[in-house]
Tab-separated table of C-alpha atoms in Angstrom:
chain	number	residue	atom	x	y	z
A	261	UNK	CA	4.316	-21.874	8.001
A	262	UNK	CA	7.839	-20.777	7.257
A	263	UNK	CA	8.509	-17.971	8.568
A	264	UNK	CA	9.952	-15.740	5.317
A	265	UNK	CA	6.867	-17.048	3.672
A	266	UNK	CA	4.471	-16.037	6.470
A	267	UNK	CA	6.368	-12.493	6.233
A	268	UNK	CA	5.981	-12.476	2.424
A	269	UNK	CA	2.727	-12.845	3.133
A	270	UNK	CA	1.733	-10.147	5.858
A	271	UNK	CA	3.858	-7.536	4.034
A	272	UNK	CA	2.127	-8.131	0.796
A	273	UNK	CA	-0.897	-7.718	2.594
A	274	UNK	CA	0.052	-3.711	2.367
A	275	UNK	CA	-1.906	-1.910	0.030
A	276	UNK	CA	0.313	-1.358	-3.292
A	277	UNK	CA	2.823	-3.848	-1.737
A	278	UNK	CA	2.780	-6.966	-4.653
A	279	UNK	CA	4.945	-10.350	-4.321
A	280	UNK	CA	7.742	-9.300	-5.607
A	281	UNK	CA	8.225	-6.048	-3.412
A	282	UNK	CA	6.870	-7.952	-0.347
A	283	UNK	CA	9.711	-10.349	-1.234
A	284	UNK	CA	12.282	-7.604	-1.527
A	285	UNK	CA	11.372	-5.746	1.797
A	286	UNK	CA	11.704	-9.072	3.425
A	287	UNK	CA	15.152	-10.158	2.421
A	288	UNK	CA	15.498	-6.423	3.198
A	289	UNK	CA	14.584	-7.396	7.369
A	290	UNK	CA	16.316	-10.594	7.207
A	291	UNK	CA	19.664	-8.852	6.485
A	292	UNK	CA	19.254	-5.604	8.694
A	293	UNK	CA	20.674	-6.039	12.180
A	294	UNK	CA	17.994	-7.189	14.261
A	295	UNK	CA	17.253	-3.866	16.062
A	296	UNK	CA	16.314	-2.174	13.621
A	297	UNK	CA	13.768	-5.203	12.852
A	298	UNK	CA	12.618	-5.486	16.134
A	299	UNK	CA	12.102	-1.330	16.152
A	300	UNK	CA	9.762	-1.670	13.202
A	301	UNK	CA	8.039	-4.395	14.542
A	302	UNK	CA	7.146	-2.382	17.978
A	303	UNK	CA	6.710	0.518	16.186
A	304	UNK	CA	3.665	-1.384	14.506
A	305	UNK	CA	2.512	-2.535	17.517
A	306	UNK	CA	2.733	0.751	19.799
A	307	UNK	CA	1.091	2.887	16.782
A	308	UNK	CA	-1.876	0.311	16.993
A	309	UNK	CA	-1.583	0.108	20.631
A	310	UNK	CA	-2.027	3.922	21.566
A	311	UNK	CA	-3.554	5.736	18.130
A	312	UNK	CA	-7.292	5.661	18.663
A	313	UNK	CA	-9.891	7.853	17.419
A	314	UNK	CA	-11.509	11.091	18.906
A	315	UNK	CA	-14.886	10.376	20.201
A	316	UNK	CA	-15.857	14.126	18.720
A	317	UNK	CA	-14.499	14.104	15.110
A	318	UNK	CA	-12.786	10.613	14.694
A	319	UNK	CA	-9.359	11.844	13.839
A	320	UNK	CA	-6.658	9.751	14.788
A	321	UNK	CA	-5.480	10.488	18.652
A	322	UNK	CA	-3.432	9.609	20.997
A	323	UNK	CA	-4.960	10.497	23.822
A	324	UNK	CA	-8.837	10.571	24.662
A	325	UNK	CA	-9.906	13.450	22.701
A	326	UNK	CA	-7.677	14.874	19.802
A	327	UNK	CA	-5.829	17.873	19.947
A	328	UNK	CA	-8.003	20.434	17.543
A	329	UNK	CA	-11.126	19.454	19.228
A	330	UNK	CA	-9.537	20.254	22.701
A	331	UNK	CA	-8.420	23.663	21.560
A	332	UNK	CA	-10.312	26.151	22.430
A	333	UNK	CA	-9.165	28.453	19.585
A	334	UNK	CA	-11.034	26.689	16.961
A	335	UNK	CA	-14.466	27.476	15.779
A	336	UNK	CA	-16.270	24.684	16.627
A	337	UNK	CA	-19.522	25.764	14.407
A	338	UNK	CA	-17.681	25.244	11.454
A	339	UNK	CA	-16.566	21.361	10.407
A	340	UNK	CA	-14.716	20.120	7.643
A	341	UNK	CA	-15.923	16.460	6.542
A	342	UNK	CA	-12.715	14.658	4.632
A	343	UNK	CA	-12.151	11.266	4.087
A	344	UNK	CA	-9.109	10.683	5.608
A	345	UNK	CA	-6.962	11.627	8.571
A	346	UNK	CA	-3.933	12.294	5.986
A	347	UNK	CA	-6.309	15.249	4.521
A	348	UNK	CA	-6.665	17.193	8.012
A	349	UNK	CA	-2.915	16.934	8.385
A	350	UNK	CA	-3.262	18.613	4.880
A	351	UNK	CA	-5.985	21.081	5.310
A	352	UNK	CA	-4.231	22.300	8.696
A	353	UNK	CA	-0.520	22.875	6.575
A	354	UNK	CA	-2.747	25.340	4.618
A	355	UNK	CA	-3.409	27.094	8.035
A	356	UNK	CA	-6.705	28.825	6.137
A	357	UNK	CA	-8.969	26.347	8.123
A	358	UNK	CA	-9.955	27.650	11.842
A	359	UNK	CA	-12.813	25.438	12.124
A	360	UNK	CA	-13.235	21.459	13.227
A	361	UNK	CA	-12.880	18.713	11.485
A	362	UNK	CA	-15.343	15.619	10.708
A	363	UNK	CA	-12.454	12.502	9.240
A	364	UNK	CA	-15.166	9.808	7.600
A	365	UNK	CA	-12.764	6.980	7.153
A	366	UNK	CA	-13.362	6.453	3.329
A	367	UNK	CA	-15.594	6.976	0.708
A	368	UNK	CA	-19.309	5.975	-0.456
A	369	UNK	CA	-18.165	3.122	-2.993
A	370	UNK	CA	-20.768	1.019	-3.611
A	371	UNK	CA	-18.610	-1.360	-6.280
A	372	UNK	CA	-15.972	-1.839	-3.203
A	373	UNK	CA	-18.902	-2.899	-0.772
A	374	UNK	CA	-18.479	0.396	0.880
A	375	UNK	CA	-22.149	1.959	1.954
A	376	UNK	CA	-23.218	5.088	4.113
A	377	UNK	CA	-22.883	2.757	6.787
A	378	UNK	CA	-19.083	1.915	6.663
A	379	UNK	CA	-18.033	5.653	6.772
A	380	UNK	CA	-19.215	8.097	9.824
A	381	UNK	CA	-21.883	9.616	8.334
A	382	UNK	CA	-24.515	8.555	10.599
A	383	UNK	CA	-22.210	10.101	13.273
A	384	UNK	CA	-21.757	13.460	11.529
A	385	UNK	CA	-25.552	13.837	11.350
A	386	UNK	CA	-25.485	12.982	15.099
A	387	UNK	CA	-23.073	15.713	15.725
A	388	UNK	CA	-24.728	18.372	13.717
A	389	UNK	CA	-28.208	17.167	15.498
A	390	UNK	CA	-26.436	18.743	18.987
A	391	UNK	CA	-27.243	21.767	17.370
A	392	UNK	CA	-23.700	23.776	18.006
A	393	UNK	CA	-22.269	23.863	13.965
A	394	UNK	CA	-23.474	26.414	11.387
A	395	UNK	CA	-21.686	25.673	8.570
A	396	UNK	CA	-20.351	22.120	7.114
A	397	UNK	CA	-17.566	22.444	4.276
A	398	UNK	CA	-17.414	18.865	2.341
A	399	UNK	CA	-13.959	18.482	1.592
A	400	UNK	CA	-14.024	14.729	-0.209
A	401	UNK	CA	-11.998	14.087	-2.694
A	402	UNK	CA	-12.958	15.470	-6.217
A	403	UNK	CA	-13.019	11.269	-7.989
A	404	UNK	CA	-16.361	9.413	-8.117
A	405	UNK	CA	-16.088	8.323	-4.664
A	406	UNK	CA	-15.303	11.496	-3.231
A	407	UNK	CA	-18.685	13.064	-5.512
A	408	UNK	CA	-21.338	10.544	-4.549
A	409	UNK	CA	-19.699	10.416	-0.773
A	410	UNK	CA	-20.283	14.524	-0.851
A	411	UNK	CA	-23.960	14.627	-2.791
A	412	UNK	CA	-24.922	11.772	-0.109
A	413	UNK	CA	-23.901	14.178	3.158
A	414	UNK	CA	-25.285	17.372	1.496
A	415	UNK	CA	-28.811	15.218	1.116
A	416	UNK	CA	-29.007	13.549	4.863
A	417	UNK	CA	-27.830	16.919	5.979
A	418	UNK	CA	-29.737	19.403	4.082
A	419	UNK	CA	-32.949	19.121	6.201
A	420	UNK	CA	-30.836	19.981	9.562
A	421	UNK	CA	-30.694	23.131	8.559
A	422	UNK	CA	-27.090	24.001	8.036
A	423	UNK	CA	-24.873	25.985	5.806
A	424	UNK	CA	-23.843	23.224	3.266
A	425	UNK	CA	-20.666	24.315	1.361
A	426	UNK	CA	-17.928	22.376	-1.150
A	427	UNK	CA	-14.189	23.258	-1.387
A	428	UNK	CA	-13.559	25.079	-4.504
A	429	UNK	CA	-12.101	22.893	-7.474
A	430	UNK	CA	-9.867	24.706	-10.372
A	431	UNK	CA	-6.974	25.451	-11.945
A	432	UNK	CA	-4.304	24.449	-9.179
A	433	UNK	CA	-2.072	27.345	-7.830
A	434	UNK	CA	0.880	27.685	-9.946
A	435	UNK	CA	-0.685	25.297	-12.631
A	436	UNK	CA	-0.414	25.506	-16.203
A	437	UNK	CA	-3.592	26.148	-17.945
A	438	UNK	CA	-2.312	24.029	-21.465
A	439	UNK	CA	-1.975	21.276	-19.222
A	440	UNK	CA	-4.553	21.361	-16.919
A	441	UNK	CA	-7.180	18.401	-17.773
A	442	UNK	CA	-10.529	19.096	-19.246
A	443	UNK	CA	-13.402	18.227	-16.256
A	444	UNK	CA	-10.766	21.259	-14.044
A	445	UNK	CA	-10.737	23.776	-16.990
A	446	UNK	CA	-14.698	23.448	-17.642
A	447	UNK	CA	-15.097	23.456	-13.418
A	448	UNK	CA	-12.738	26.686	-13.070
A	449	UNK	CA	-14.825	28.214	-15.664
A	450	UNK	CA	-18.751	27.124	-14.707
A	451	UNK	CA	-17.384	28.568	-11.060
A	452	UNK	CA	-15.533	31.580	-11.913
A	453	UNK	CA	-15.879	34.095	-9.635
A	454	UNK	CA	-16.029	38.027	-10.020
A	455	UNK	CA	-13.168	40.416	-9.940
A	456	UNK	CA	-13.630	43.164	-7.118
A	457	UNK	CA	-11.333	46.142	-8.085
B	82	UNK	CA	8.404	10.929	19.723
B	83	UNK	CA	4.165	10.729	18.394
B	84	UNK	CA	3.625	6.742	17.807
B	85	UNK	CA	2.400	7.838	13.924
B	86	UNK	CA	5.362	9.927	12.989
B	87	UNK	CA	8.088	6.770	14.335
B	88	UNK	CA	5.850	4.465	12.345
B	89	UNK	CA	6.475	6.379	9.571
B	90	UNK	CA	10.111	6.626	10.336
B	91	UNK	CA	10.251	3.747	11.106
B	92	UNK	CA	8.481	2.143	7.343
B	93	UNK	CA	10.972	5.049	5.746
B	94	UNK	CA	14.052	2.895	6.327
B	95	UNK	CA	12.879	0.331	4.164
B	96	UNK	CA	13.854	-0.373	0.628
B	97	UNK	CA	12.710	1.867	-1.999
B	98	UNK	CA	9.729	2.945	0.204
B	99	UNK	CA	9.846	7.235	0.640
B	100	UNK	CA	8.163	9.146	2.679
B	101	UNK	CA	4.954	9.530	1.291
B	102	UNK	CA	4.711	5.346	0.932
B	103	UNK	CA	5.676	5.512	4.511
B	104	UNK	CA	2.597	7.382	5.312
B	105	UNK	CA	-0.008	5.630	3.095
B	106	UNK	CA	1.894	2.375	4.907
B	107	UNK	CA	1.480	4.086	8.508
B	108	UNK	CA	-2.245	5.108	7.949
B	109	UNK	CA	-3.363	1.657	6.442
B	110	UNK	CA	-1.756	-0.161	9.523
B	111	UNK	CA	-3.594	2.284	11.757
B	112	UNK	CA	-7.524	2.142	9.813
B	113	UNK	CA	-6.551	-2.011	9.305
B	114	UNK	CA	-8.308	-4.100	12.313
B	115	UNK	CA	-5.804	-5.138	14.768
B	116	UNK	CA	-5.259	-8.357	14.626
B	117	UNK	CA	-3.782	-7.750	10.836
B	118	UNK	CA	-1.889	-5.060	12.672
B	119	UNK	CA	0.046	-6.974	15.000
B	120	UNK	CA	-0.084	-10.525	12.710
B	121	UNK	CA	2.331	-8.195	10.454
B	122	UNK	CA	4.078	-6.905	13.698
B	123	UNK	CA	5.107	-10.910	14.752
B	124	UNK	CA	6.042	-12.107	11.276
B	125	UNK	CA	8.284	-9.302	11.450
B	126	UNK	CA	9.596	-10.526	14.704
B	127	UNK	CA	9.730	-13.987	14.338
B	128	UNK	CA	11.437	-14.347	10.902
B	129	UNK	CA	13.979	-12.491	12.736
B	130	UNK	CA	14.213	-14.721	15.739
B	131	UNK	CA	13.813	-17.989	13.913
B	132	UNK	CA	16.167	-16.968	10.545
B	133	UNK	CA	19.531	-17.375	10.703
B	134	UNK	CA	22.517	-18.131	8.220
B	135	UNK	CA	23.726	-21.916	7.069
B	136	UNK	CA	27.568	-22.177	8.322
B	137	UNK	CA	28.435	-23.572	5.048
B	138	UNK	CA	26.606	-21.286	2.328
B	139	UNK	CA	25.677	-18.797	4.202
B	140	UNK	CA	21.885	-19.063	2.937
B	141	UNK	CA	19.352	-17.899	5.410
B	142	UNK	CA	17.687	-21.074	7.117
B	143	UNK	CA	15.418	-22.026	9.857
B	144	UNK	CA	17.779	-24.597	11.116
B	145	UNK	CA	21.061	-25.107	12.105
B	146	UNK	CA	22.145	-26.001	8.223
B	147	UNK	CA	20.076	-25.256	5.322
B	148	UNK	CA	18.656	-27.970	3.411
B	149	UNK	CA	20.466	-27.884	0.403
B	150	UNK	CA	23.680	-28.142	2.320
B	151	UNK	CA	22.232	-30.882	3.645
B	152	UNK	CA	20.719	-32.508	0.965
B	153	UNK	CA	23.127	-36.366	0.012
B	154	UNK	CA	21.978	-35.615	-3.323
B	155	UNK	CA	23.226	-32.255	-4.208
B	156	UNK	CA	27.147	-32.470	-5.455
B	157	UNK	CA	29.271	-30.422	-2.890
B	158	UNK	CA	32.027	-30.572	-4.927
B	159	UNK	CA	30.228	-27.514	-7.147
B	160	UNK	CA	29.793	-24.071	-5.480
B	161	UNK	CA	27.529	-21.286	-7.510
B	162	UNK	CA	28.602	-18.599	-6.180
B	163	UNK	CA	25.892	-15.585	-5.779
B	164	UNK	CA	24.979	-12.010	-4.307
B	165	UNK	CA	21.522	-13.124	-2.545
B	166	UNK	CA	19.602	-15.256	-1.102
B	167	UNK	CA	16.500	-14.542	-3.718
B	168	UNK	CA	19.188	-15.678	-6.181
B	169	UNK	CA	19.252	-19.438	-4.766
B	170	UNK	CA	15.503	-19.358	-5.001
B	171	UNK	CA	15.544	-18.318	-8.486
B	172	UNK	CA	18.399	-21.108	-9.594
B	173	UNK	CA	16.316	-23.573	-7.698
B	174	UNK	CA	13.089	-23.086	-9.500
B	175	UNK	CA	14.841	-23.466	-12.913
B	176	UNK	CA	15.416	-27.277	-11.748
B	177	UNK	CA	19.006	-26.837	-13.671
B	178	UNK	CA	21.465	-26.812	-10.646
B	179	UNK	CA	22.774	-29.935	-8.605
B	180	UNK	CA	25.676	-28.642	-6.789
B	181	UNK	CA	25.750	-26.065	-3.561
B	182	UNK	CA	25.702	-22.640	-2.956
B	183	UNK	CA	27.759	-19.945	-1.820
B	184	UNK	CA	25.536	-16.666	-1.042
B	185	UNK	CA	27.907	-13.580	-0.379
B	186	UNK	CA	25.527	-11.682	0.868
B	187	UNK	CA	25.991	-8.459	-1.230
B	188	UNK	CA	28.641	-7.374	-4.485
B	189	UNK	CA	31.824	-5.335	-4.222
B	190	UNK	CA	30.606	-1.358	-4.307
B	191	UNK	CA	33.021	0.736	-3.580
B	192	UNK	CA	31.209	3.714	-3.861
B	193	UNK	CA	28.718	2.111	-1.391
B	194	UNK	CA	31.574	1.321	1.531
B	195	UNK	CA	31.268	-2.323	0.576
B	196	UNK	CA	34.444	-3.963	0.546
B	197	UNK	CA	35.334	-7.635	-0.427
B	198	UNK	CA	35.010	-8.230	3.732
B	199	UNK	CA	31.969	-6.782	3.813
B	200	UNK	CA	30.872	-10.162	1.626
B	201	UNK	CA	31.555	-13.726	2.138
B	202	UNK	CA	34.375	-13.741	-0.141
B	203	UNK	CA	36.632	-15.044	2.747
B	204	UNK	CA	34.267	-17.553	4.094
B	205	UNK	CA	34.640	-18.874	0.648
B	206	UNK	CA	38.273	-18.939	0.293
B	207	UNK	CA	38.185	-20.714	3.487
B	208	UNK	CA	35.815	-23.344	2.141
B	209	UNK	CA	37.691	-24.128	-1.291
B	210	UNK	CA	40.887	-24.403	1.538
B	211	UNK	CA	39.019	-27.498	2.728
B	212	UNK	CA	39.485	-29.038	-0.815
B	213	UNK	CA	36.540	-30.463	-1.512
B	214	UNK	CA	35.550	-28.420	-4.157
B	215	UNK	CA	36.022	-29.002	-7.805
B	216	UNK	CA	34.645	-25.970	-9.552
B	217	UNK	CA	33.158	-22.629	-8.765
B	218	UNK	CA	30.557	-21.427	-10.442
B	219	UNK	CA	30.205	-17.095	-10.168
B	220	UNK	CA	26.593	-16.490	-10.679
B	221	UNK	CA	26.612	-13.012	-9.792
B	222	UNK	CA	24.427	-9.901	-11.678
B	223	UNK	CA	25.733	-8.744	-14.962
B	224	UNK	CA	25.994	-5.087	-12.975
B	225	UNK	CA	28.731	-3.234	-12.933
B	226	UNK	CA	29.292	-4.344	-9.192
B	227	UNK	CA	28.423	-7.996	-10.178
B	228	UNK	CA	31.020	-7.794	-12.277
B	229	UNK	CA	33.997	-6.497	-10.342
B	230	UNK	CA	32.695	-9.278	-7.312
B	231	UNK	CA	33.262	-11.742	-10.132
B	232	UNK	CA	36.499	-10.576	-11.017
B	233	UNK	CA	37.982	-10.349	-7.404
B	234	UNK	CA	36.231	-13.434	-6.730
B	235	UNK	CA	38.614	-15.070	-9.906
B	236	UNK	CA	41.574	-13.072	-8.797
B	237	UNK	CA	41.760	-14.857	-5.342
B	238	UNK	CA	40.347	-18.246	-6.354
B	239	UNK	CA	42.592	-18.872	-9.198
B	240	UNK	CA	45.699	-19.854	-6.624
B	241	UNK	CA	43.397	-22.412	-5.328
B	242	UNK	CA	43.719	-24.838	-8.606
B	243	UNK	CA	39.813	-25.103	-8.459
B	244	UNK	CA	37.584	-25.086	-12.230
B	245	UNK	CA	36.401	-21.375	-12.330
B	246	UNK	CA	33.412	-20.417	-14.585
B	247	UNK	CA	31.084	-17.545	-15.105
B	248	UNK	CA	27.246	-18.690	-16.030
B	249	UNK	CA	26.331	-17.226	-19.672
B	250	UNK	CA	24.292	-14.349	-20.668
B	251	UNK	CA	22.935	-13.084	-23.994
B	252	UNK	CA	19.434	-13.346	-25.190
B	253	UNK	CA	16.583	-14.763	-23.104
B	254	UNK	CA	14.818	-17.420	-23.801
B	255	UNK	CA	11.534	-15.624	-25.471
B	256	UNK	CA	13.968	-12.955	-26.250
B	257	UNK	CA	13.416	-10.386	-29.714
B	258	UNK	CA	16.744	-9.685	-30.700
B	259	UNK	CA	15.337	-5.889	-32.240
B	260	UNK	CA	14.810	-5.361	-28.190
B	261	UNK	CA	17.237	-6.096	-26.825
B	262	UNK	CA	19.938	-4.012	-25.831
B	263	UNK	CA	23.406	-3.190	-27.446
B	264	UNK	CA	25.672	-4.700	-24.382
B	265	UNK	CA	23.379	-8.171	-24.216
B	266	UNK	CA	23.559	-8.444	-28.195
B	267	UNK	CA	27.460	-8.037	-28.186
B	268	UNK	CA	28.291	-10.082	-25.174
B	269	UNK	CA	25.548	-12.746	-27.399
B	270	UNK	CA	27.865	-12.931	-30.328
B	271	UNK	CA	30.845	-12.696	-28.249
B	272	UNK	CA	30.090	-15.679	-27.002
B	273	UNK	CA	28.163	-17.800	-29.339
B	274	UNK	CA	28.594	-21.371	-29.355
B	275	UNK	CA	29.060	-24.066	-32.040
B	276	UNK	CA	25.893	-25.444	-33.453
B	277	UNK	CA	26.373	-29.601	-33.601
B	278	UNK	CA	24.492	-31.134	-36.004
């Protein structure tokens, strides 16, 4: 195959990356100077070559184990289920999370072939089975995926006998109640909580 | 530096892709299996190895020449002069061209730090110098900097006693004249042609 075409090709494999974009960031590497090519290109390879996942919570690592599962600072009865790495790099910006993490690797999404089986949910249950965590928090995202992905966990884990809690969905911080949507408005107000004074 | 964050830095640098592309890119490459991985890794490096420029036009090519250049059939004594290689591709699907190109690799941008040097311009002075060529076609964008590369472009060709044209614009083909916009309409009646009955 030529080879602008076969790099058409593997760059519109990206997700969000379409012909014409695929086409653009290729005439983009064909006129950079070639070390700056060749740095992507091992840049790909390295990433792929040392990133694996911790054996504990399945978080993208480096090395063996990941970093918040080797610290011994963090509460390691609590754990955080998201979807994705990209949400614990979130969650830990916050800084209001001291506990572990649990990264699934996607959704429950049955229309994209996607069971129970595809993301880590067998291994949670494994993990909470040890008998060391207290509390789970489900924090999937708040779409249809995210929902049946969360009611799913909280029924596989509610006979193991932990705290089962969901992050709290509202109004966002700084948000604009004429323009927040409907399903947030009627969820900030079925959860509203009391005012201590 | 972390093999995730230069991957990121490394996706950054490309065309219209920001950081928070980047990171969806990064974290795609990283959950993808990796055979996809590194597949995208060698195009990368290969179209880079294997790509270089045509000594004539200047069009990226797998070989020595490209094969328009050297192509019996095409007339090299017609040179359409434009800004990118995506451009020949373009001209070439419309079936409409049967003369050579001359791909300058970029427009005039001041602004930018790009020079006339800093495009083929005197690669193709050199070439009309050989006297071969009849007339030069400037098929560069009707931008602002496609426009002042087409008018250096005339400035230093016209000495050269060569036929210098511009291709037309005005409405497209499929074009609604209540769309389109004020410059395309005026530079449309501007130039309007005789109708021969």
């Amino acid at each position: 195959m030529d080879p602008i075409v076969k790099l058409i090709k593997e760059l519109g494999n990206l997700p969000g990356v379409g012909e014409k974009t695929a086409t653009r960031l290729a005439y983009h590497i064909l006129r950079c100077n070639k070390d700056e090519a060749l740095s992507l290109a091992a840049a790909i390879k390295d990433a792929k070559d040392r990133i694996g996942f911790c054996p504990e919570c399945y978080n993208l690592t480096e090395d063996k184990g990941c970093v918040i599962c080797a610290n011994v600072k963090r509460d390691k009865s609590i754990v955080c289920v998201v979807e994705e790495p990209q949400d614990v790099t979130a969650i830990e910006k916050s800084g209001a999370f001291q506990g572990v993490y649990h990264v699934l690797h996607g959704a429950i999404s049955p229309l994209d072939g996607v069971g129970p089986d595809e993301v880590r949910i067998n291994e949670l249950v494994a993990r909470i089975g040890k008998g060391n965590i207290k509390e789970v928090i489900i924090a999937t995202n708040p779409t249809t995926t995210g929902e049946v992905t969360s009611l799913y966990i909280a029924k596989v884990v509610k006979p193991l006998n932990v705290k089962l809690t969901r992050i709290a969905f509202g109004i966002p911080f700084g948000g604009d109640i004429e323009y927040v949507d409907r399903s947030t408005l009627a969820r900030s107000i079925e959860f509203r909580s009391n005012i201590t004074v």
